N, CA, C and O of each residue as an XYZ file, in Angstrom:
300
protein
N     -21.358     32.570   -154.878
C     -20.281     32.769   -153.925
C     -20.543     31.941   -152.666
O     -21.593     31.325   -152.488
N     -19.541     31.967   -151.822
C     -19.656     31.292   -150.567
C     -18.981     32.153   -149.507
O     -18.027     32.871   -149.804
N     -19.468     32.084   -148.283
C     -18.901     32.916   -147.208
C     -17.433     32.545   -146.967
O     -17.064     31.373   -147.029
N     -16.627     33.527   -146.700
C     -15.206     33.371   -146.430
C     -14.405     32.864   -147.590
O     -13.352     32.253   -147.405
N     -14.894     33.110   -148.802
C     -14.197     32.634   -150.010
C     -13.317     33.727   -150.561
O     -13.815     34.725   -151.081
N     -12.019     33.554   -150.456
C     -11.098     34.563   -150.941
C     -11.149     34.763   -152.437
O     -10.996     35.892   -152.904
N     -11.359     33.712   -153.207
C     -11.472     33.816   -154.665
C     -12.745     34.564   -155.039
O     -12.753     35.319   -156.011
N     -13.813     34.368   -154.287
C     -15.047     35.091   -154.533
C     -14.823     36.593   -154.301
O     -15.267     37.428   -155.090
N     -14.128     36.916   -153.207
C     -13.849     38.303   -152.865
C     -13.024     38.962   -153.989
O     -13.316     40.084   -154.404
N     -11.991     38.251   -154.473
C     -11.144     38.791   -155.536
C     -11.944     39.004   -156.819
O     -11.786     40.031   -157.480
N     -12.793     38.055   -157.177
C     -13.592     38.204   -158.401
C     -14.541     39.379   -158.287
O     -14.664     40.168   -159.224
N     -15.227     39.511   -157.135
C     -16.148     40.630   -156.946
C     -15.401     41.965   -156.979
O     -15.909     42.946   -157.520
N     -14.211     42.002   -156.407
C     -13.404     43.226   -156.412
C     -13.065     43.663   -157.819
O     -13.182     44.843   -158.150
N     -12.635     42.700   -158.673
C     -12.311     43.018   -160.048
C     -13.543     43.519   -160.816
O     -13.465     44.500   -161.555
N     -14.656     42.847   -160.633
C     -15.867     43.270   -161.341
C     -16.291     44.694   -160.923
O     -16.701     45.500   -161.757
N     -16.182     44.980   -159.612
C     -16.503     46.325   -159.129
C     -15.531     47.340   -159.714
O     -15.936     48.424   -160.132
N     -14.248     46.989   -159.743
C     -13.213     47.908   -160.268
C     -13.486     48.223   -161.736
O     -13.248     49.341   -162.193
N     -13.990     47.225   -162.476
C     -14.291     47.415   -163.906
C     -15.683     47.963   -164.134
O     -16.109     48.107   -165.281
N     -16.401     48.270   -163.069
C     -17.782     48.789   -163.117
C     -18.707     47.841   -163.895
O     -19.547     48.278   -164.683
N     -18.533     46.551   -163.658
C     -19.381     45.522   -164.285
C     -20.434     45.090   -163.250
O     -20.097     44.586   -162.178
N     -21.668     45.291   -163.581
C     -22.760     44.893   -162.686
C     -22.832     43.383   -162.614
O     -22.623     42.699   -163.616
N     -23.126     42.858   -161.436
C     -23.219     41.420   -161.259
C     -24.265     41.074   -160.199
O     -24.609     41.889   -159.342
N     -24.740     39.879   -160.286
C     -25.643     39.339   -159.284
C     -24.897     38.267   -158.477
O     -24.405     37.289   -159.039
N     -24.825     38.455   -157.208
C     -24.137     37.477   -156.354
C     -25.149     36.502   -155.787
O     -26.167     36.910   -155.228
N     -24.876     35.230   -155.928
C     -25.749     34.206   -155.373
C     -24.942     33.383   -154.354
O     -23.944     32.759   -154.711
N     -25.377     33.386   -153.096
C     -24.700     32.684   -152.030
C     -25.141     31.250   -152.057
O     -26.239     30.923   -151.607
N     -24.292     30.383   -152.585
C     -24.699     28.958   -152.754
C     -24.610     28.213   -151.430
O     -25.048     27.065   -151.348
N     -24.059     28.829   -150.398
C     -24.076     28.205   -149.083
C     -25.523     28.141   -148.541
O     -25.898     27.186   -147.860
N     -26.310     29.159   -148.851
C     -27.647     29.252   -148.323
C     -28.743     28.888   -149.314
O     -29.907     28.778   -148.930
N     -28.404     28.706   -150.542
C     -29.427     28.458   -151.587
C     -29.068     27.140   -152.299
O     -28.400     27.137   -153.334
N     -29.519     26.049   -151.730
C     -29.191     24.686   -152.271
C     -29.583     24.557   -153.730
O     -28.798     24.058   -154.537
N     -30.773     24.994   -154.083
C     -31.254     24.882   -155.475
C     -30.324     25.625   -156.400
O     -30.026     25.137   -157.491
N     -29.862     26.776   -156.004
C     -28.939     27.578   -156.856
C     -27.584     26.867   -156.994
O     -26.939     26.932   -158.040
N     -27.166     26.186   -155.913
C     -25.907     25.453   -155.966
C     -26.009     24.308   -156.988
O     -25.101     24.094   -157.791
N     -27.115     23.590   -156.939
C     -27.325     22.501   -157.931
C     -27.348     23.064   -159.329
O     -26.753     22.482   -160.236
N     -28.027     24.196   -159.529
C     -28.084     24.824   -160.873
C     -26.706     25.237   -161.312
O     -26.346     25.030   -162.470
N     -25.900     25.833   -160.400
C     -24.563     26.247   -160.724
C     -23.716     25.053   -161.218
O     -23.012     25.149   -162.223
N     -23.804     23.955   -160.502
C     -23.041     22.769   -160.819
C     -23.458     22.249   -162.216
O     -22.598     21.871   -163.012
N     -24.731     22.231   -162.502
C     -25.227     21.758   -163.785
C     -24.771     22.649   -164.942
O     -24.312     22.166   -165.978
N     -24.912     23.986   -164.734
C     -24.549     24.916   -165.795
C     -23.056     25.036   -166.026
O     -22.617     25.456   -167.097
N     -22.261     24.660   -164.999
C     -20.795     24.810   -165.135
C     -20.127     23.504   -165.522
O     -18.906     23.380   -165.432
N     -20.916     22.528   -165.952
C     -20.347     21.246   -166.392
C     -19.819     20.403   -165.244
O     -18.883     19.626   -165.431
N     -20.396     20.541   -164.069
C     -20.035     19.697   -162.937
C     -19.067     20.354   -161.953
O     -18.689     19.721   -160.968
N     -18.664     21.569   -162.180
C     -17.744     22.213   -161.280
C     -18.453     22.553   -159.990
O     -19.574     23.061   -160.003
N     -17.805     22.275   -158.884
C     -18.401     22.528   -157.552
C     -17.710     23.663   -156.794
O     -18.220     24.115   -155.769
N     -16.560     24.127   -157.283
C     -15.891     25.205   -156.611
C     -16.533     26.544   -156.874
O     -17.251     26.715   -157.860
N     -16.281     27.474   -156.013
C     -16.803     28.826   -156.202
C     -15.636     29.810   -156.198
O     -14.614     29.588   -155.549
N     -15.816     30.899   -156.938
C     -17.029     31.274   -157.692
C     -17.063     30.581   -159.044
O     -16.029     30.220   -159.607
N     -18.236     30.411   -159.534
C     -18.439     30.057   -160.925
C     -19.121     31.273   -161.547
O     -20.185     31.698   -161.095
N     -18.509     31.822   -162.571
C     -18.924     33.148   -163.112
C     -19.570     32.943   -164.474
O     -19.055     32.246   -165.348
N     -20.715     33.582   -164.608
C     -21.471     33.546   -165.832
C     -21.760     34.956   -166.326
O     -22.043     35.851   -165.529
N     -21.690     35.152   -167.617
C     -22.172     36.386   -168.244
C     -23.387     35.964   -169.054
O     -23.255     35.407   -170.144
N     -24.554     36.231   -168.523
C     -25.774     35.676   -169.141
C     -25.733     34.157   -169.000
O     -25.531     33.638   -167.902
N     -25.922     33.459   -170.086
C     -25.850     31.987   -170.074
C     -24.446     31.502   -170.364
O     -24.209     30.295   -170.343
N     -23.511     32.387   -170.633
C     -22.146     31.985   -171.010
C     -21.328     31.713   -169.682
O     -21.179     32.598   -168.840
N     -20.832     30.500   -169.550
C     -19.983     30.171   -168.419
C     -18.567     30.627   -168.641
O     -17.906     30.182   -169.578
N     -18.093     31.514   -167.787
C     -16.725     32.018   -167.889
C     -15.738     31.145   -167.199
O     -14.618     30.968   -167.678
N     -16.134     30.583   -166.063
C     -15.269     29.757   -165.249
C     -15.153     30.309   -163.872
O     -16.108     30.876   -163.341
N     -13.965     30.154   -163.261
C     -13.732     30.616   -161.935
C     -12.978     31.938   -161.881
O     -12.855     32.645   -162.881
N     -12.487     32.249   -160.711
C     -11.754     33.505   -160.488
C     -10.546     33.614   -161.395
O     -10.337     34.650   -162.027
N      -9.757     32.571   -161.468
C      -8.542     32.630   -162.328
C      -8.923     32.841   -163.789
O      -8.202     33.545   -164.497
N      -9.995     32.280   -164.261
C     -10.466     32.485   -165.622
C     -10.855     33.927   -165.856
O     -10.553     34.497   -166.904
N     -11.539     34.528   -164.863
C     -11.925     35.932   -164.956
C     -10.713     36.826   -165.058
O     -10.665     37.730   -165.892
N      -9.721     36.570   -164.198
C      -8.510     37.414   -164.210
C      -7.723     37.203   -165.530
O      -7.096     38.142   -166.021
N      -7.752     35.996   -166.096
C      -7.077     35.765   -167.357
C      -7.759     36.589   -168.462
O      -7.081     37.188   -169.297
N      -9.063     36.615   -168.464
C      -9.794     37.413   -169.455
C      -9.369     38.893   -169.333
O      -9.174     39.584   -170.332
N      -9.233     39.347   -168.090
C      -8.875     40.737   -167.861
C      -7.438     40.999   -168.328
O      -7.162     42.041   -168.921
N      -6.515     40.048   -168.062
C      -5.105     40.236   -168.512
C      -5.011     40.273   -170.021
O      -4.157     40.961   -170.580
N      -5.888     39.536   -170.682
C      -5.891     39.481   -172.148
C      -6.760     40.571   -172.782
O      -7.000     40.558   -173.989
N      -7.231     41.518   -171.952
C      -8.055     42.609   -172.405
C      -9.338     42.121   -173.084
O      -9.836     42.770   -174.004
N      -9.867     40.999   -172.643
C     -11.105     40.412   -173.208
C     -12.319     40.624   -172.314
O     -13.449     40.432   -172.761
N     -12.108     41.015   -171.065
C     -13.191     41.143   -170.120
C     -14.159     42.232   -170.503
O     -15.371     42.062   -170.372
N     -13.633     43.366   -170.981
C     -14.485     44.500   -171.332
C     -15.366     44.199   -172.546
O     -16.350     44.904   -172.770
N     -15.049     43.204   -173.309
C     -15.840     42.881   -174.512
C     -17.021     41.945   -174.261
O     -17.818     41.693   -175.165
N     -17.135     41.432   -173.037
C     -18.190     40.490   -172.746
C     -19.498     41.176   -172.387
O     -20.493     40.505   -172.113
């Protein structure tokens, strides 16, 4: 995540609503984690980039799409 990121806030809110545990990494303050995020996400630099284990989900819109399609609970 990044400070003042509305998409990050929305994604975290959805995960909390669904009682899905998550680890938040502030890439503003952790340069090494930002580099790792970019590498693991195929070059994406926007936040949030959401992962379930090693599986890259995508960003906030991708997370909400999974939820709309009733696929989020299966991950």
